[in-house]
PDB file of C-alpha atoms and ligand atoms in Angstrom:
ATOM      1  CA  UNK A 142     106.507  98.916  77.820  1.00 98.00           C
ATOM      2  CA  UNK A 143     108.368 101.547  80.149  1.00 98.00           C
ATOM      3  CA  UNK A 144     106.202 103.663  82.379  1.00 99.00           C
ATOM      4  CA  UNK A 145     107.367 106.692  84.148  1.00 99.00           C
ATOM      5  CA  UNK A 146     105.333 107.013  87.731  1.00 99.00           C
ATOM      6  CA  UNK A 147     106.166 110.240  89.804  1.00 99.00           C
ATOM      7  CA  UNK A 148     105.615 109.648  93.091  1.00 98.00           C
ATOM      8  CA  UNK A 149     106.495 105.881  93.093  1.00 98.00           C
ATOM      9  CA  UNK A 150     108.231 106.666  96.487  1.00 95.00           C
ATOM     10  CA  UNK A 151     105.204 105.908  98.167  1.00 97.00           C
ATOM     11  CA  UNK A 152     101.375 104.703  98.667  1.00 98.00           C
ATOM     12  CA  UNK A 153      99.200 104.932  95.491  1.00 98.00           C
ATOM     13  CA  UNK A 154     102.665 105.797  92.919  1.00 98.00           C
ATOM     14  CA  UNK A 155     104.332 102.887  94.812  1.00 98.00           C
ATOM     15  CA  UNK A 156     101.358 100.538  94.541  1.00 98.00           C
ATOM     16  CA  UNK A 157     101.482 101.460  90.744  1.00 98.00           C
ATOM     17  CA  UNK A 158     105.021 101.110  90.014  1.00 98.00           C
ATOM     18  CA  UNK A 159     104.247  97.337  91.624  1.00 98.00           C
ATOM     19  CA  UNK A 160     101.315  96.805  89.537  1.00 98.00           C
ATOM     20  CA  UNK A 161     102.635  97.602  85.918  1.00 99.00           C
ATOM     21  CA  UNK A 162     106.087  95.618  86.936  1.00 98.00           C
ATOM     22  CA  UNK A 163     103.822  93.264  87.839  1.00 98.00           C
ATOM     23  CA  UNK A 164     102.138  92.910  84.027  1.00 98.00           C
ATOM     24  CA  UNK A 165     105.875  92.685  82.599  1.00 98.00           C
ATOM     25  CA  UNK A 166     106.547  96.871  82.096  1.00 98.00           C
ATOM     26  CA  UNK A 167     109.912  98.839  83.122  1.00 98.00           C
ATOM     27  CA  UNK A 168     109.320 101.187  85.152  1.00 98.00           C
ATOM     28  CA  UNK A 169     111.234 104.364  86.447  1.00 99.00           C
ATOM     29  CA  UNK A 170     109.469 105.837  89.689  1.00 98.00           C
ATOM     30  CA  UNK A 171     110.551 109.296  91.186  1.00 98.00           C
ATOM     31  CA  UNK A 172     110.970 110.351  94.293  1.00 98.00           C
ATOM     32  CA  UNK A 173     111.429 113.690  96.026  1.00 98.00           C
ATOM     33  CA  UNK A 174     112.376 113.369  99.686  1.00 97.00           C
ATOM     34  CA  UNK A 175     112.608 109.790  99.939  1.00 94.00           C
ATOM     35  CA  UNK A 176     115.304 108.134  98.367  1.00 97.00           C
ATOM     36  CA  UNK A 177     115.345 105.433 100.573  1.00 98.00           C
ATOM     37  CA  UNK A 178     111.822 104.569  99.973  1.00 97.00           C
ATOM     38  CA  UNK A 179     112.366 104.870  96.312  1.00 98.00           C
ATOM     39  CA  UNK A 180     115.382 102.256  96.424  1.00 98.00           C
ATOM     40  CA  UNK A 181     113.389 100.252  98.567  1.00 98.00           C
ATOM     41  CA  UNK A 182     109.886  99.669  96.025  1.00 98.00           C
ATOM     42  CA  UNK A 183     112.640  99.748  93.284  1.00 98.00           C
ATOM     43  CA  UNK A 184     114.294  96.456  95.211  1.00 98.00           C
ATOM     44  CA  UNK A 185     110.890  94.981  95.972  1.00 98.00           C
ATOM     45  CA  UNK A 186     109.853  95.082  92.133  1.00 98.00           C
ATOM     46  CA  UNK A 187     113.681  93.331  91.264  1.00 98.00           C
ATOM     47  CA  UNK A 188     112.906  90.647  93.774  1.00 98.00           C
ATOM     48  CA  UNK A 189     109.818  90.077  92.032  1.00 98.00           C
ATOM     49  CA  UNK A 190     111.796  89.545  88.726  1.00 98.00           C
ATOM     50  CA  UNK A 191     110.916  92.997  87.841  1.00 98.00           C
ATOM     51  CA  UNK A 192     112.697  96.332  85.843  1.00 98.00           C
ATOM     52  CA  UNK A 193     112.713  99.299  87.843  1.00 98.00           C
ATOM     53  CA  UNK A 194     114.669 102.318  88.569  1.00 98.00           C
ATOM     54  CA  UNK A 195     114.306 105.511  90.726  1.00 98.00           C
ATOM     55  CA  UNK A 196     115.030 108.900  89.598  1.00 98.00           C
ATOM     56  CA  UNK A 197     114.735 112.304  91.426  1.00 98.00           C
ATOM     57  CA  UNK A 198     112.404 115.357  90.474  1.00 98.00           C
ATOM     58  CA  UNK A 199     110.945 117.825  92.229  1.00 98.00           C
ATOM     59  CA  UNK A 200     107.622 119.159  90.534  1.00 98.00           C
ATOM     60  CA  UNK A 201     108.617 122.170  93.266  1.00 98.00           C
ATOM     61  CA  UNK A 202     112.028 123.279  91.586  1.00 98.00           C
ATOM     62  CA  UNK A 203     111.298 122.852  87.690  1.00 98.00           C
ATOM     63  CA  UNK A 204     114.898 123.148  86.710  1.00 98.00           C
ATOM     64  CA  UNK A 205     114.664 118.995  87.788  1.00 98.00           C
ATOM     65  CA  UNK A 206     111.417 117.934  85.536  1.00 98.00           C
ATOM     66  CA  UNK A 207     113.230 117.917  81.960  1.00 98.00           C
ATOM     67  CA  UNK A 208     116.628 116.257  83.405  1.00 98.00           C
ATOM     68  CA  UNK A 209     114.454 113.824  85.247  1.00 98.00           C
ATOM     69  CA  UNK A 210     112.586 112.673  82.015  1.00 98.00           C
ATOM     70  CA  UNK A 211     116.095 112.634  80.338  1.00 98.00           C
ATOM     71  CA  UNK A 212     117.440 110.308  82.552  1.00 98.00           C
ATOM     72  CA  UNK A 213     114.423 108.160  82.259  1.00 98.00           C
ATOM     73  CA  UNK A 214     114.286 108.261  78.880  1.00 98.00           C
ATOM     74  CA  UNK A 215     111.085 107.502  76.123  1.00 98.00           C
ATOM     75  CA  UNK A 216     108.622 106.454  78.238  1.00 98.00           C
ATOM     76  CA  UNK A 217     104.989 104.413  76.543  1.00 98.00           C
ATOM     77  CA  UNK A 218     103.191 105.816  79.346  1.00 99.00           C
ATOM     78  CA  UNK A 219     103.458 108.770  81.914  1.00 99.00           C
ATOM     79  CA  UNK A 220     101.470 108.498  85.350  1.00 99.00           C
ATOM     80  CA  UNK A 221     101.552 112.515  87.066  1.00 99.00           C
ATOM     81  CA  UNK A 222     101.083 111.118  90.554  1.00 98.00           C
ATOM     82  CA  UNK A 223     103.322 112.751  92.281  1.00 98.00           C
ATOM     83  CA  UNK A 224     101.436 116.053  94.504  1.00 98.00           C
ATOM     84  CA  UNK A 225     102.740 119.228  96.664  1.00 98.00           C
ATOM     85  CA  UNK A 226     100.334 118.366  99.697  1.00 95.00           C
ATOM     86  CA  UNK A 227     100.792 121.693 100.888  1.00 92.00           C
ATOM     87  CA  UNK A 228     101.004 123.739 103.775  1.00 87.00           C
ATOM     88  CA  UNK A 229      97.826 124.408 104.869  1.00 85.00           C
ATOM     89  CA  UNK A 230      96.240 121.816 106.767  1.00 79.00           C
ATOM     90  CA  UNK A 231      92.581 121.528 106.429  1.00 72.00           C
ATOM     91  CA  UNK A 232      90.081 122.973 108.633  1.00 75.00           C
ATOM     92  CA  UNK A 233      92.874 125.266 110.052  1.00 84.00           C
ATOM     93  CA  UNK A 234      92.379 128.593 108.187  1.00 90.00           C
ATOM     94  CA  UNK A 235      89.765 130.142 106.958  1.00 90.00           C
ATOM     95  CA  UNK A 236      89.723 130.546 102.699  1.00 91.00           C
ATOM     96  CA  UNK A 237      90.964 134.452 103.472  1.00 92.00           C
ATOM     97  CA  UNK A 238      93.607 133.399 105.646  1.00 92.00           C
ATOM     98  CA  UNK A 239      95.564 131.494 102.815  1.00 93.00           C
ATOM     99  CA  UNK A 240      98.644 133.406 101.889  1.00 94.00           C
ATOM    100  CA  UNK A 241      99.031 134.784  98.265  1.00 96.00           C
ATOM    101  CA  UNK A 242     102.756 132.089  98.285  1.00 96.00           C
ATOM    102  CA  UNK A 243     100.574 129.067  99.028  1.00 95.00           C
ATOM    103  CA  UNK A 244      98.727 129.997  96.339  1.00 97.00           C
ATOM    104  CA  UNK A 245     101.458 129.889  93.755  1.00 98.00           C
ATOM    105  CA  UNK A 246     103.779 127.391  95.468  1.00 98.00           C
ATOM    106  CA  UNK A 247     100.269 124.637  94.928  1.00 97.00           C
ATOM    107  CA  UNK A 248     100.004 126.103  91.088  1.00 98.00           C
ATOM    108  CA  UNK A 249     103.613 126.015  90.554  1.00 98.00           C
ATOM    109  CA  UNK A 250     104.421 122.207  91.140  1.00 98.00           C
ATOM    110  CA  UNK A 251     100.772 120.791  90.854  1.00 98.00           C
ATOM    111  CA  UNK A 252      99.484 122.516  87.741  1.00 98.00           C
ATOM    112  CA  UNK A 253     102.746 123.973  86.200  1.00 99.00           C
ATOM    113  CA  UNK A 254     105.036 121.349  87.337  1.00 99.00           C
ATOM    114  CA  UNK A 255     102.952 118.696  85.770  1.00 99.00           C
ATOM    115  CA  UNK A 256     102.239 120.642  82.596  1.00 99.00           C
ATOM    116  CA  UNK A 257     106.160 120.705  81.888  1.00 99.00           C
ATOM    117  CA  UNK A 258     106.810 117.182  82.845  1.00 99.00           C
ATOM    118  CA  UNK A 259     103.838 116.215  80.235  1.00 98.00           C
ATOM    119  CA  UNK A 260     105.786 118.457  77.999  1.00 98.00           C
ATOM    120  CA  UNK A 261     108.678 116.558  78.547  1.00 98.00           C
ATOM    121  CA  UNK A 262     107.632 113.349  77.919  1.00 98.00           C
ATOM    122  CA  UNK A 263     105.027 114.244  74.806  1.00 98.00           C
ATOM    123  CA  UNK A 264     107.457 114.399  71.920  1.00 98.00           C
ATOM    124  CA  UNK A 265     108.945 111.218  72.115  1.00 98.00           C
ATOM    125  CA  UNK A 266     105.377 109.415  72.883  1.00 98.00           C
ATOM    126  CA  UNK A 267     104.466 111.383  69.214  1.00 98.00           C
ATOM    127  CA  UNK A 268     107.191 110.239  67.427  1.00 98.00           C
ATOM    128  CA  UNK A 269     106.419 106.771  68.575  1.00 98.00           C
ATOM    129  CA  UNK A 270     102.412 107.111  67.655  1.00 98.00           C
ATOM    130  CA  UNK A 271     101.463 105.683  70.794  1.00 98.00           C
ATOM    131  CA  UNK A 272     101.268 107.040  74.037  1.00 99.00           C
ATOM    132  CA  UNK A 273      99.053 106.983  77.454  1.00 99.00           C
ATOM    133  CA  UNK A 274      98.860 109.426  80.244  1.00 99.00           C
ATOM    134  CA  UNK A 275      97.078 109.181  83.435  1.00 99.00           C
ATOM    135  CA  UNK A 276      96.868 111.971  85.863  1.00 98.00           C
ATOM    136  CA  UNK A 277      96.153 111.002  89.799  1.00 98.00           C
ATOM    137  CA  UNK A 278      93.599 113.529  91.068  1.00 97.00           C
ATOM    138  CA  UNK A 279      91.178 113.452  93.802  1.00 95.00           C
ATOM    139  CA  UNK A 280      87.220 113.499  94.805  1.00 92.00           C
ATOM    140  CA  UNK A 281      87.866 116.441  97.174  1.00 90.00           C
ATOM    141  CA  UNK A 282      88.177 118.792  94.408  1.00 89.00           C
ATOM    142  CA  UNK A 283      84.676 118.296  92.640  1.00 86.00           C
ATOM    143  CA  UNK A 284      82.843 117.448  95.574  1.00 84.00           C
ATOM    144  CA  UNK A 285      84.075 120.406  97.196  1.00 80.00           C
ATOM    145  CA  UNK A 286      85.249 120.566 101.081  1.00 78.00           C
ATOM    146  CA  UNK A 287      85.032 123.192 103.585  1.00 76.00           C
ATOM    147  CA  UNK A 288      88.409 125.116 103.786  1.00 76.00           C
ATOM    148  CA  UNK A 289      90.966 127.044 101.489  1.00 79.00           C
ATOM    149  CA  UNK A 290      90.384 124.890  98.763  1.00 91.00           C
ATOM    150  CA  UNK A 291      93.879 125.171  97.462  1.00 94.00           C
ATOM    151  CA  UNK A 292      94.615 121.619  96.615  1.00 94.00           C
ATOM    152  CA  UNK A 293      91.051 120.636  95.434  1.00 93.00           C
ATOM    153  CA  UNK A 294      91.881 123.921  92.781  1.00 96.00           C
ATOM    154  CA  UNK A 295      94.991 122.432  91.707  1.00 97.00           C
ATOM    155  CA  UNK A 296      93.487 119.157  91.032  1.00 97.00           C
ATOM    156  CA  UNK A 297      90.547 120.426  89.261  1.00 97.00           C
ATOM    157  CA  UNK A 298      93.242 122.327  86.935  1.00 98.00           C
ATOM    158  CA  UNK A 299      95.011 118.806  85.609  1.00 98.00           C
ATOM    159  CA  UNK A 300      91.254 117.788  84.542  1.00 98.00           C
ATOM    160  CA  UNK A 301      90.706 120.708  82.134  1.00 98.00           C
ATOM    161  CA  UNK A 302      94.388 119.774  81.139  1.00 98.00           C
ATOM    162  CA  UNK A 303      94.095 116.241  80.604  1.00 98.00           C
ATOM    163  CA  UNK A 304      90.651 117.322  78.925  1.00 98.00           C
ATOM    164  CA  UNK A 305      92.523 119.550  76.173  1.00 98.00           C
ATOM    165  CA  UNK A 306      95.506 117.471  76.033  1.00 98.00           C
ATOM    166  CA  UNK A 307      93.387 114.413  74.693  1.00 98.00           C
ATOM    167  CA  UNK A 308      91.921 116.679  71.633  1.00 98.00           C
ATOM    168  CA  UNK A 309      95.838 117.672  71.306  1.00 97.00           C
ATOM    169  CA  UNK A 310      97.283 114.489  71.191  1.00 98.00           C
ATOM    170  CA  UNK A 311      94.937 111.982  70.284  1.00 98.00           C
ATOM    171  CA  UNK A 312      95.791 112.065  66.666  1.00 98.00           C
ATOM    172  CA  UNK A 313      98.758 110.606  67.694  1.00 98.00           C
ATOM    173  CA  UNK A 314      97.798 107.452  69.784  1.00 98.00           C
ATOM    174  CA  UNK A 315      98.006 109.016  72.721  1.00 99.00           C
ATOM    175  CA  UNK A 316      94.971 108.601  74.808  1.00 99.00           C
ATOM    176  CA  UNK A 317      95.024 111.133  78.329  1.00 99.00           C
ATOM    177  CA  UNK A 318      92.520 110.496  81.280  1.00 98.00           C
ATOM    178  CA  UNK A 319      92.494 111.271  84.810  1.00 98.00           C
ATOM    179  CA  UNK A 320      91.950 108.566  87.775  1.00 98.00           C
ATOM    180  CA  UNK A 321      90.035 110.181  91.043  1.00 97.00           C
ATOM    181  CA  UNK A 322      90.580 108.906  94.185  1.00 96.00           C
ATOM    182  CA  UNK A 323      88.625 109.025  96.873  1.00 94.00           C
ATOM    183  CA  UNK A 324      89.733 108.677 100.487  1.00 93.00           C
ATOM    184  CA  UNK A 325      92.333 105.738  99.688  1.00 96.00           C
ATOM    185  CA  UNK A 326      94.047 103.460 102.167  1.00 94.00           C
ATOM    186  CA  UNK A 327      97.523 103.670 101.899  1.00 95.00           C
ATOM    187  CA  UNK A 328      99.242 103.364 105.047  1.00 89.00           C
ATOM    188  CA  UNK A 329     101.304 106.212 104.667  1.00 91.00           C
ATOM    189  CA  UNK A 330      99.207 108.804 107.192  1.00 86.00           C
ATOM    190  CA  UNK A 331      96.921 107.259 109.551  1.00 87.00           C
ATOM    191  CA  UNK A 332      93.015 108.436 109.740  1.00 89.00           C
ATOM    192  CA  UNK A 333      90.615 107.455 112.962  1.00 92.00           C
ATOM    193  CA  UNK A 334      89.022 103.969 111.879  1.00 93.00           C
ATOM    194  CA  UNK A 335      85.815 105.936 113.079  1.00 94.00           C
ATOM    195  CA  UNK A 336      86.144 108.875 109.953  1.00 90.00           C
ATOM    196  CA  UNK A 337      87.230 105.926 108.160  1.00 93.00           C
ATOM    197  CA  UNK A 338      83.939 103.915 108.730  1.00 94.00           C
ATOM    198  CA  UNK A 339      81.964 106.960 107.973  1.00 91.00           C
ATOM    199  CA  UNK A 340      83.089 107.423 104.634  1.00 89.00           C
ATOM    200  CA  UNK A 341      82.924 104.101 103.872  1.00 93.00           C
ATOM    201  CA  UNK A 342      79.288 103.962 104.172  1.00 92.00           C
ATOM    202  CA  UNK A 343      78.686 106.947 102.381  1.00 90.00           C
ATOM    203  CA  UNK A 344      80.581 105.349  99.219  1.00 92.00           C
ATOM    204  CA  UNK A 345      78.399 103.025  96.363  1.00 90.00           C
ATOM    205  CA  UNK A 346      80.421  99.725  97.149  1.00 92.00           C
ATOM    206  CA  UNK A 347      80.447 100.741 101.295  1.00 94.00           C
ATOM    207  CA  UNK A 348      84.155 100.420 101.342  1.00 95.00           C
ATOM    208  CA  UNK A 349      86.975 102.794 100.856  1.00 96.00           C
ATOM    209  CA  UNK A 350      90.192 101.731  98.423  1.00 97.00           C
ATOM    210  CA  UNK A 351      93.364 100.611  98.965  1.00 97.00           C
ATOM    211  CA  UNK A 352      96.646 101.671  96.741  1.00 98.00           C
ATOM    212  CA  UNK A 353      96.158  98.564  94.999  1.00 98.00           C
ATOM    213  CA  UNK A 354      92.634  99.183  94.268  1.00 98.00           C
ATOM    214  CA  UNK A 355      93.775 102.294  92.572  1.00 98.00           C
ATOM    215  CA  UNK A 356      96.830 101.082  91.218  1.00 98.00           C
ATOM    216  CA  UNK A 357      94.676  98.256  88.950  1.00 98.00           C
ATOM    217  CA  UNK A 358      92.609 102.074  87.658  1.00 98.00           C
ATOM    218  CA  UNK A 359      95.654 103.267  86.809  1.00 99.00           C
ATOM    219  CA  UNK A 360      97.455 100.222  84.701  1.00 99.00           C
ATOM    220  CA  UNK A 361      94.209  99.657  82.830  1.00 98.00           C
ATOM    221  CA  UNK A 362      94.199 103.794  81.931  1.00 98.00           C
ATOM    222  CA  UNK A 363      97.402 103.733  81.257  1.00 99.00           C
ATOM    223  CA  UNK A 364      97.813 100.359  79.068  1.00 98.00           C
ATOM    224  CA  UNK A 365      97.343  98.999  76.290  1.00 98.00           C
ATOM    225  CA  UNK A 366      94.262  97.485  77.863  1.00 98.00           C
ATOM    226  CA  UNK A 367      92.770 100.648  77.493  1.00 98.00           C
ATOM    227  CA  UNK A 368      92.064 100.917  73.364  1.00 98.00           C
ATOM    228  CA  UNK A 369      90.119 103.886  73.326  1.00 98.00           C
ATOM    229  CA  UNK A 370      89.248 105.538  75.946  1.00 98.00           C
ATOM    230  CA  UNK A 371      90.119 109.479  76.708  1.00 98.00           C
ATOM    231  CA  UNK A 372      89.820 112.774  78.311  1.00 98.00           C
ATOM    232  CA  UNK A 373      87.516 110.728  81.195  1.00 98.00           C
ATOM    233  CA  UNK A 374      87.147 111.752  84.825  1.00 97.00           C
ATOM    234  CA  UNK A 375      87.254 108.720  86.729  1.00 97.00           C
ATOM    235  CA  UNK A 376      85.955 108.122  89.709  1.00 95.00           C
ATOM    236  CA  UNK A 377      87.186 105.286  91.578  1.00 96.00           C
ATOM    237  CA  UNK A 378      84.331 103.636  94.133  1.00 94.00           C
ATOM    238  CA  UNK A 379      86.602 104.948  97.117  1.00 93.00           C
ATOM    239  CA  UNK A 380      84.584 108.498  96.128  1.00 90.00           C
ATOM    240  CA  UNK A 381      82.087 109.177  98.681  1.00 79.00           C
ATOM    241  CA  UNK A 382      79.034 111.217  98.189  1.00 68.00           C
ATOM    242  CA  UNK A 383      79.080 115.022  98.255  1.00 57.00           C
ATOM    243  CA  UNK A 384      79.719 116.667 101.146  1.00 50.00           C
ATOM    244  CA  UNK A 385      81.048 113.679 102.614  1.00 48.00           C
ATOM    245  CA  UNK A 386      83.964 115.274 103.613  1.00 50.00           C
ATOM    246  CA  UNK A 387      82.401 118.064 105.675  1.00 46.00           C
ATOM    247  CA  UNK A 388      83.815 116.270 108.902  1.00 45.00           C
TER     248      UNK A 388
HETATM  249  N1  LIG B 627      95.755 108.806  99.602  1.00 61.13           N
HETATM  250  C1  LIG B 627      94.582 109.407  99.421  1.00 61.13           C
HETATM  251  O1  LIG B 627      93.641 109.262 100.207  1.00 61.13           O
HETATM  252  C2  LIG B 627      94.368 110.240  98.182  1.00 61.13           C
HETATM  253  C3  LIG B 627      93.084 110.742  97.950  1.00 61.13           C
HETATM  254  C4  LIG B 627      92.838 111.494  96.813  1.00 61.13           C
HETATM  255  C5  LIG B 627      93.875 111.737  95.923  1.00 61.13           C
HETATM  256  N2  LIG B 627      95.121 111.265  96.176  1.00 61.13           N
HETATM  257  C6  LIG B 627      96.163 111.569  95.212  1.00 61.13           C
HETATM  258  O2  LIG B 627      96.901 110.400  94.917  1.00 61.13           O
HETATM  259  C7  LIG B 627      98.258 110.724  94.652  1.00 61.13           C
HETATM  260  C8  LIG B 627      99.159 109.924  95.562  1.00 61.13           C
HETATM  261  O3  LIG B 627      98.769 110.148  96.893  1.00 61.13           O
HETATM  262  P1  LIG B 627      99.390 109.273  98.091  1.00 61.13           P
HETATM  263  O4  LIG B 627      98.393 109.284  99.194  1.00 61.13           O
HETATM  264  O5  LIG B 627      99.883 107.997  97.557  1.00 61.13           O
HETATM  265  O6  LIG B 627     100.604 110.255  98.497  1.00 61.13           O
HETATM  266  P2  LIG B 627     101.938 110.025  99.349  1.00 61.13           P
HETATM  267  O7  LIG B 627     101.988 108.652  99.936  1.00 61.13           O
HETATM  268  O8  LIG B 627     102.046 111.192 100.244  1.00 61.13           O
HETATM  269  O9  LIG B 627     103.058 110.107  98.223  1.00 61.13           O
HETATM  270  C9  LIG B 627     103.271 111.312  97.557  1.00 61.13           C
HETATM  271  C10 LIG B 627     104.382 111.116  96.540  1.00 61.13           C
HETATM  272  O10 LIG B 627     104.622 112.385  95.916  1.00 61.13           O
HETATM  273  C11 LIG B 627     106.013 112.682  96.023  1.00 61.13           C
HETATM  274  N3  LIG B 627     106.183 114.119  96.179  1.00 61.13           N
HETATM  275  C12 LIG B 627     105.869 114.898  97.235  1.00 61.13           C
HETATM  276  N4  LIG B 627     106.200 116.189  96.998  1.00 61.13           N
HETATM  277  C13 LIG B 627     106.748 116.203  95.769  1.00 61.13           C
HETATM  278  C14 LIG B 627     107.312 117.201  94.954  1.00 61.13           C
HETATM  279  N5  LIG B 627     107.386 118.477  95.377  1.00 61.13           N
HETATM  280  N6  LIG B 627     107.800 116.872  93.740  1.00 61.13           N
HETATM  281  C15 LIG B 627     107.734 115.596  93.301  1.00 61.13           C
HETATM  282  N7  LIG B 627     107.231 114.584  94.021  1.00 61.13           N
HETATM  283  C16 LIG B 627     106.750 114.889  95.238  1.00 61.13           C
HETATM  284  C17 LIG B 627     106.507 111.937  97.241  1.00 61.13           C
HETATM  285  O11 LIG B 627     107.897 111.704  97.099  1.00 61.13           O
HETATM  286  P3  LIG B 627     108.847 111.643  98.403  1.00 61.13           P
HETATM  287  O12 LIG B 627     108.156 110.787  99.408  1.00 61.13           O
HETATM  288  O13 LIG B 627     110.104 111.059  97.855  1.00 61.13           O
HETATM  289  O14 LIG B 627     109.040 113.070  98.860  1.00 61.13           O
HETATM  290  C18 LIG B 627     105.678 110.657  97.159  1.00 61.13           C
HETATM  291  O15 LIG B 627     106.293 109.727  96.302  1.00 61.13           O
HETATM  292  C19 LIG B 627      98.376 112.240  94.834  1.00 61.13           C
HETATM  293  O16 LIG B 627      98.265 112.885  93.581  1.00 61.13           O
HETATM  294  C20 LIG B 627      97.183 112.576  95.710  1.00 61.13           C
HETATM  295  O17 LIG B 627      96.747 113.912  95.519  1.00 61.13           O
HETATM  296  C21 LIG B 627      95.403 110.531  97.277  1.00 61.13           C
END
């Protein structure tokens, strides 16, 4: 099996690309800033005996998403991980203060940039009659947070396409779903342990996720393990309740 991750540079993608190399699968990560991280989970997973390589592509600049999924080649499974953050921190405008260009720059590489790189990897997944496709969204856009809102729209977007793209391409084996995280430990930015324990308690299980606790969502959507299962919303347990994130 040979699974394409973007975003394996780093926490939940990186966590991910460990996880299905772990279960025997090639995988091909990409990175956009971070080549050195890429090389780096790439030489972890060949220490552990595993396939991996890193390519670049920036869902930003879509002149790099076809190339990228050239280089990788057919791929069994396709996990759109990868995210434009953005530029707007949360909390620090108001929803009128966003700029029309965040606007598009968030639509252009979230929602467009993933629609071509699903694009690019559909055809050969057809022609094979078997394909899976997880997309990595998050709680924050259907629970709904104070602020702009701009990232929580973009996320929303990949649900009503991973919704239409399992009608589209189920008749072909290809089974699409989406994987929500909630607040997940990664290591990557650091949160107060006291926002940390809050949101914790507000969540079913009482404890918030780590990478790896998303990562194991991800290989079962996106593996054979899975037989039948598609156009689902996920939730992973990391979701807190609504309006848990009104800080
Ligand atoms: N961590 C959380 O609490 C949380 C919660 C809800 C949802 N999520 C979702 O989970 C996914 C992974 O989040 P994370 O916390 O693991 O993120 P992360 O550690 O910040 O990693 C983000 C990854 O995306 C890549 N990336 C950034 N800008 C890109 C671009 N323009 N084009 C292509 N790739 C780009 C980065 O590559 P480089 O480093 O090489 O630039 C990196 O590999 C995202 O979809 C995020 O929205 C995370």
């Amino acid at each position: 099996m040979h699974v394409l991750i973007t975003g394996g540079s780093s926490g939940i993608g990186a966590a991910t690309a460990l996880a299905y190399a772990r279960t025997g699968a090639r995988v091909t990560i990409t990175y956009n800033s971070g080549p050195d991280r890429a090389a780096g989970i790439v030489k972890r997973i060949e220490e552990e005996g595993g396939q991996a390589r890193a390519v670049h592509l920036d869902l930003e600049d879509h002149a790099t998403i076809a190339p990228a999924v050239a280089e990788t080649g057919p791929v069994d499974a396709l996990v759109a991980n990868a995210v434009r953050w953005g530029n707007i921190p949360p909390g620090s405008v108001p929803f009128e203060g966003v700029p029309a260009a965040e606007w598009s720059a968030m639509m252009h590489a979230n929602v467009v940039g993933n629609a071509l790189l699903v694009q690019a990897v559909l055809p050969a997944m057809r022609r094979a009659g078997w394909g899976r496709i997880v997309f990595v969204s998050s709680g924050i856009g259907e629970e709904g947070v104070p602020g702009p809102g701009v990232y929580g729209t973009a996320k929303m977007a990949l649900h009503g396409m991973a919704r239409a793209l399992a009608w589209e391409a189920g008749g072909d084996g290809i089974l699409v779903n989406v994987a929500v995280a909630g607040l997940t430990v990664t290591g990557v930015r650091p949160f107060p342990q006291e926002l940390l324990d809050r949101l914790a308690a507000r969540t079913p299980s009482r404890r918030l996720s780590t990478a790896d606790d998303m990562a194991a969502l991800i290989v079962f959507l996106g593996s054979a393990a899975n037989r039948n299962l598609t156009g689902e919303i996920i939730r992973d347990g990391s979701n807190a309740g609504r309006s848990a994130h009104a800080l």
